[in-house]
Short mmCIF file of C-alpha atoms in Angstrom, two decimals:
data_model
loop_
_atom_site.label_atom_id
_atom_site.label_comp_id
_atom_site.label_asym_id
_atom_site.label_seq_id
_atom_site.Cartn_x
_atom_site.Cartn_y
_atom_site.Cartn_z
CA MET E 1 164.48 138.15 321.81
CA ARG E 2 167.67 140.06 322.54
CA THR E 3 170.31 138.33 324.63
CA PRO E 4 172.55 140.28 327.06
CA THR E 5 175.39 140.02 324.53
CA LEU E 6 173.32 141.62 321.76
CA ILE E 7 172.02 144.33 324.11
CA ALA E 8 175.63 145.04 325.05
CA ASP E 9 176.58 145.23 321.38
CA GLU E 10 173.81 147.74 320.65
CA LEU E 11 174.99 149.91 323.55
CA ARG E 12 178.60 149.58 322.36
CA SER E 13 177.58 150.62 318.84
CA MET E 14 175.83 153.73 320.19
CA ALA E 15 178.92 154.57 322.23
CA HIS E 16 181.22 154.22 319.22
CA ALA E 17 178.95 156.39 317.06
CA GLY E 18 178.95 159.03 319.77
CA LEU E 19 182.73 158.95 320.15
CA LEU E 20 183.13 159.17 316.39
CA TYR E 21 180.80 162.09 315.75
CA SER E 22 180.66 164.06 318.99
CA GLY E 23 183.02 167.01 319.38
CA ASN E 24 181.93 167.72 322.94
CA VAL E 25 184.38 166.46 325.55
CA TYR E 26 181.59 166.01 328.10
CA ASP E 27 179.53 163.87 325.71
CA GLN E 28 182.62 161.82 324.85
CA HIS E 29 183.10 161.12 328.55
CA ARG E 30 179.47 159.94 328.72
CA TYR E 31 179.95 157.68 325.68
CA LEU E 32 183.03 156.10 327.27
CA LYS E 33 180.96 155.45 330.36
CA LEU E 34 178.25 153.90 328.16
CA MET E 35 180.88 151.60 326.67
CA GLU E 36 181.94 150.46 330.15
CA LEU E 37 178.31 149.79 331.05
CA SER E 38 177.86 147.76 327.85
CA ALA E 39 180.85 145.63 328.86
CA GLU E 40 179.19 144.96 332.24
CA VAL E 41 176.03 143.82 330.43
CA ALA E 42 178.12 141.52 328.20
CA GLN E 43 179.64 139.95 331.33
CA LEU E 44 176.22 138.43 332.08
CA GLU E 45 176.92 135.92 329.28
CA ILE E 46 180.66 136.18 328.66
CA PRO E 47 183.03 135.07 331.45
CA ALA E 48 185.65 137.74 330.83
CA PRO E 49 186.93 140.68 332.91
CA LYS E 50 185.39 144.07 332.09
CA PRO E 51 188.75 145.65 331.08
CA GLN E 52 189.26 142.86 328.53
CA LEU E 53 185.80 143.43 327.04
CA VAL E 54 186.28 147.21 326.92
CA LYS E 55 189.61 146.66 325.15
CA ALA E 56 187.90 144.36 322.61
CA TYR E 57 185.24 147.02 322.04
CA LEU E 58 187.82 149.78 321.55
CA GLU E 59 189.63 147.65 318.97
CA GLN E 60 186.36 147.64 316.97
CA ALA E 61 186.00 151.42 317.15
CA THR E 62 184.85 151.73 313.53
CA HIS E 63 182.22 149.00 313.87
CA ILE E 64 178.94 150.93 314.14
CA CYS E 65 176.99 148.66 311.77
CA PRO E 66 176.45 144.87 311.85
CA LEU E 67 179.32 142.70 310.62
CA MET E 68 178.83 140.34 307.68
CA GLY E 69 180.09 136.83 307.16
CA ALA E 70 179.94 134.35 304.27
CA ASP E 71 179.28 130.64 304.78
CA ALA E 72 179.49 127.92 302.14
CA VAL E 73 177.11 125.01 301.59
CA VAL E 74 178.66 122.19 299.55
CA VAL E 75 176.64 119.01 299.04
CA LYS E 76 177.80 115.79 297.36
CA GLU E 77 175.89 112.50 297.18
CA ASN E 78 173.34 113.66 299.76
CA GLN E 79 176.09 114.70 302.18
CA ILE E 80 177.06 118.20 303.37
CA LEU E 81 180.61 119.43 303.90
CA LEU E 82 181.41 120.63 307.44
CA ILE E 83 184.56 121.78 309.20
CA ARG E 84 185.54 121.14 312.81
CA ARG E 85 186.48 124.50 314.30
CA LYS E 86 189.69 124.97 316.26
CA ASP E 87 188.17 127.44 318.72
CA SER E 88 185.24 125.30 319.90
CA GLY E 89 186.01 121.79 318.62
CA LEU E 90 182.49 121.67 317.13
CA TRP E 91 181.32 121.36 313.52
CA ALA E 92 180.15 124.21 311.31
CA LEU E 93 179.82 125.38 307.73
CA PRO E 94 183.05 126.66 306.16
CA GLY E 95 182.98 130.43 306.37
CA GLY E 96 184.26 133.68 307.82
CA ASN E 97 184.14 137.46 307.61
CA ILE E 98 183.60 139.17 304.27
CA ASP E 99 186.60 141.35 303.42
CA VAL E 100 186.21 144.93 302.22
CA GLY E 101 185.88 144.92 298.43
CA GLU E 102 184.60 141.33 298.26
CA SER E 103 181.19 140.20 297.09
CA VAL E 104 179.29 137.64 299.15
CA SER E 105 180.00 134.86 296.66
CA GLU E 106 183.71 135.76 296.42
CA ALA E 107 184.03 135.55 300.19
CA ALA E 108 182.25 132.18 300.33
CA VAL E 109 184.52 130.74 297.61
CA ARG E 110 187.64 132.09 299.34
CA GLU E 111 186.63 130.82 302.79
CA LEU E 112 185.87 127.37 301.39
CA PHE E 113 189.32 127.14 299.81
CA GLU E 114 191.12 128.50 302.89
CA GLU E 115 189.38 126.09 305.28
CA THR E 116 189.00 122.93 303.16
CA GLY E 117 191.35 123.17 300.17
CA LEU E 118 188.45 122.84 297.70
CA ARG E 119 187.83 125.15 294.73
CA ALA E 120 184.26 126.00 293.81
CA THR E 121 181.93 128.33 291.94
CA PRO E 122 178.81 129.96 293.41
CA VAL E 123 175.36 128.61 292.52
CA ARG E 124 172.93 130.79 294.48
CA LEU E 125 172.27 132.52 297.80
CA LEU E 126 170.44 130.24 300.24
CA GLY E 127 169.73 132.77 302.95
CA VAL E 128 170.58 135.80 305.07
CA PHE E 129 170.69 134.86 308.75
CA ASP E 130 170.56 137.40 311.59
CA ALA E 131 172.68 136.24 314.55
CA LYS E 132 170.27 137.73 317.09
CA ILE E 133 167.62 135.29 315.79
CA TRP E 134 169.86 132.32 314.95
CA ARG E 135 171.93 132.53 318.15
CA GLY E 136 175.37 133.18 316.74
CA ARG E 137 178.12 133.42 319.36
CA SER E 138 179.87 136.50 317.98
CA LEU E 139 180.38 139.38 320.42
CA MET E 140 179.19 141.73 317.69
CA HIS E 141 175.87 141.82 315.85
CA PHE E 142 176.42 139.61 312.83
CA TYR E 143 174.72 138.68 309.56
CA GLN E 144 175.66 135.39 307.89
CA MET E 145 175.18 135.11 304.13
CA VAL E 146 174.90 131.42 303.22
CA THR E 147 175.75 130.50 299.61
CA HIS E 148 175.43 127.18 297.76
CA LEU E 149 178.72 126.35 296.00
CA ASP E 150 179.56 123.76 293.35
CA ILE E 151 182.92 121.96 293.67
CA GLN E 152 185.28 122.45 290.74
CA GLY E 153 188.47 120.86 292.05
CA GLY E 154 191.07 120.93 294.79
CA GLU E 155 191.95 118.39 297.46
CA LEU E 156 189.98 118.02 300.67
CA GLN E 157 192.30 118.73 303.61
CA THR E 158 192.53 120.36 306.99
CA THR E 159 194.15 123.77 307.14
CA MET E 160 195.52 126.11 309.81
CA GLU E 161 191.90 127.09 310.60
CA THR E 162 190.36 123.60 310.94
CA LEU E 163 190.78 120.47 313.05
CA ASP E 164 188.92 118.25 310.60
CA VAL E 165 186.97 118.44 307.34
CA LYS E 166 184.33 115.87 306.46
CA PHE E 167 181.14 115.20 304.50
CA TRP E 168 178.18 114.28 306.73
CA PRO E 169 174.82 112.71 305.76
CA LEU E 170 172.09 115.36 305.62
CA ASP E 171 170.00 113.37 308.10
CA ALA E 172 172.86 112.55 310.51
CA LEU E 173 174.64 115.80 311.38
CA PRO E 174 177.29 115.93 314.14
CA GLU E 175 177.22 118.29 317.14
CA LEU E 176 177.19 121.74 315.57
CA ASP E 177 178.70 124.98 316.81
CA GLU E 178 176.49 127.66 318.36
CA GLY E 179 174.39 129.39 315.70
CA HIS E 180 175.04 126.65 313.14
CA ARG E 181 172.80 124.28 315.12
CA LEU E 182 169.77 126.15 313.86
CA MET E 183 171.19 127.63 310.67
CA VAL E 184 172.52 124.48 308.97
CA PRO E 185 169.19 122.57 308.99
CA LYS E 186 167.48 125.71 307.65
CA ALA E 187 170.09 126.06 304.89
CA ILE E 188 169.52 122.40 303.93
CA GLU E 189 165.79 123.09 303.81
CA MET E 190 166.39 126.06 301.46
CA LEU E 191 168.66 123.90 299.31
CA LYS E 192 165.92 121.30 298.86
CA SER E 193 163.06 123.74 298.37
CA GLY E 194 164.83 126.10 295.97
CA GLU E 195 163.80 129.06 298.15
CA THR E 196 165.94 131.77 299.78
CA HIS E 197 165.61 132.46 303.50
CA LEU E 198 165.17 136.00 304.81
CA ASP E 199 164.29 136.91 308.40
CA LEU E 200 161.00 138.78 308.06
CA LEU E 201 159.89 141.78 310.08
CA THR E 202 158.18 141.22 313.40
CA PRO E 203 155.50 143.50 314.91
CA GLU E 204 158.24 144.94 317.14
CA ASP E 205 160.40 145.74 314.09
CA LEU E 206 157.48 147.57 312.45
CA LYS E 207 157.39 150.04 315.33
CA ALA E 208 160.57 151.57 313.92
CA GLN E 209 158.50 152.94 311.03
CA ILE E 210 156.26 154.97 313.35
CA PRO E 211 157.68 158.50 313.78
CA PRO E 212 158.08 159.47 317.42
CA ALA E 213 155.56 161.94 318.78
CA PRO E 214 157.01 165.44 319.12
CA ARG E 215 157.99 166.24 322.66
CA LYS E 216 157.35 169.67 324.08
CA ARG E 217 160.34 170.92 326.00
CA ALA E 218 159.62 171.96 329.54
CA GLN E 219 160.43 175.65 329.79
CA PRO E 220 161.54 177.10 333.11
CA PHE E 221 159.78 180.22 334.43
CA ARG E 222 162.86 182.41 333.87
CA TYR E 223 163.00 181.42 330.19
CA LYS E 224 159.30 182.23 329.74
CA MET E 225 159.72 185.62 331.43
CA ILE E 226 162.67 186.59 329.20
CA ARG E 227 160.82 185.45 326.09
CA GLY E 228 157.82 187.55 327.14
CA LEU E 229 159.97 190.65 327.64
CA VAL E 230 161.60 190.20 324.22
CA HIS E 231 158.17 189.86 322.62
CA LEU E 232 156.96 193.01 324.43
CA LEU E 233 159.97 195.03 323.26
CA PHE E 234 159.37 193.82 319.70
CA LEU E 235 155.76 195.02 319.84
CA MET E 236 156.81 198.39 321.31
CA GLN E 237 159.25 198.94 318.44
CA ARG E 238 156.54 198.24 315.87
CA THR E 239 153.92 200.49 317.56
CA PRO E 240 154.05 204.05 316.11
CA ALA E 241 154.64 206.81 318.65
CA PRO E 242 151.65 209.18 319.25
CA ARG E 243 151.87 212.57 317.51
#
């Protein structure tokens, strides 16, 4: 089910694509209007003024595809490592955006070190989580790639991005940040089962594979009359003159 924020992000993405590829000034004006409307839809969930949302959208002018993030799962003695976020004060997996040129595992290793001070190596991918299903709180459509990491060294510490860093029992998790409330238990399940999570297609998703039926353009009477005259002249030119 799409939330108002995700609907707004889809509209914003369409507007950005239009502004990027359209050379028609009238269409560009329409796409700017579409962006303003998407900001109004976002306001249904986000308590922010429309100009502020439009500004945030314009700053992401190249974002026409979903963003990707990397989260790290580190488990020791039946406990999972979590960070307490500065922005919400709630607990979450260490992680952040994947930089251009990085692999998923590289980003997970880097984010773990930046947020906890620990060094690690990747073990395997636990899952790919779609924020529209797992209720992430990002303004933009987001995919989170969750990777199991094995600690190799370093010293556990808070950093400029965290309020606290702590191992929690797998069966006694603290209050988790939006999105992580559902995702962390699922990641633990994948860790125990040895499986990898992937959000499967729904019947609604499968509709995208059905080609749209061709639409016949309504032709005004004047257009039909001109087309008929052109066809008549073409036939007259091909008809040999009587001798």
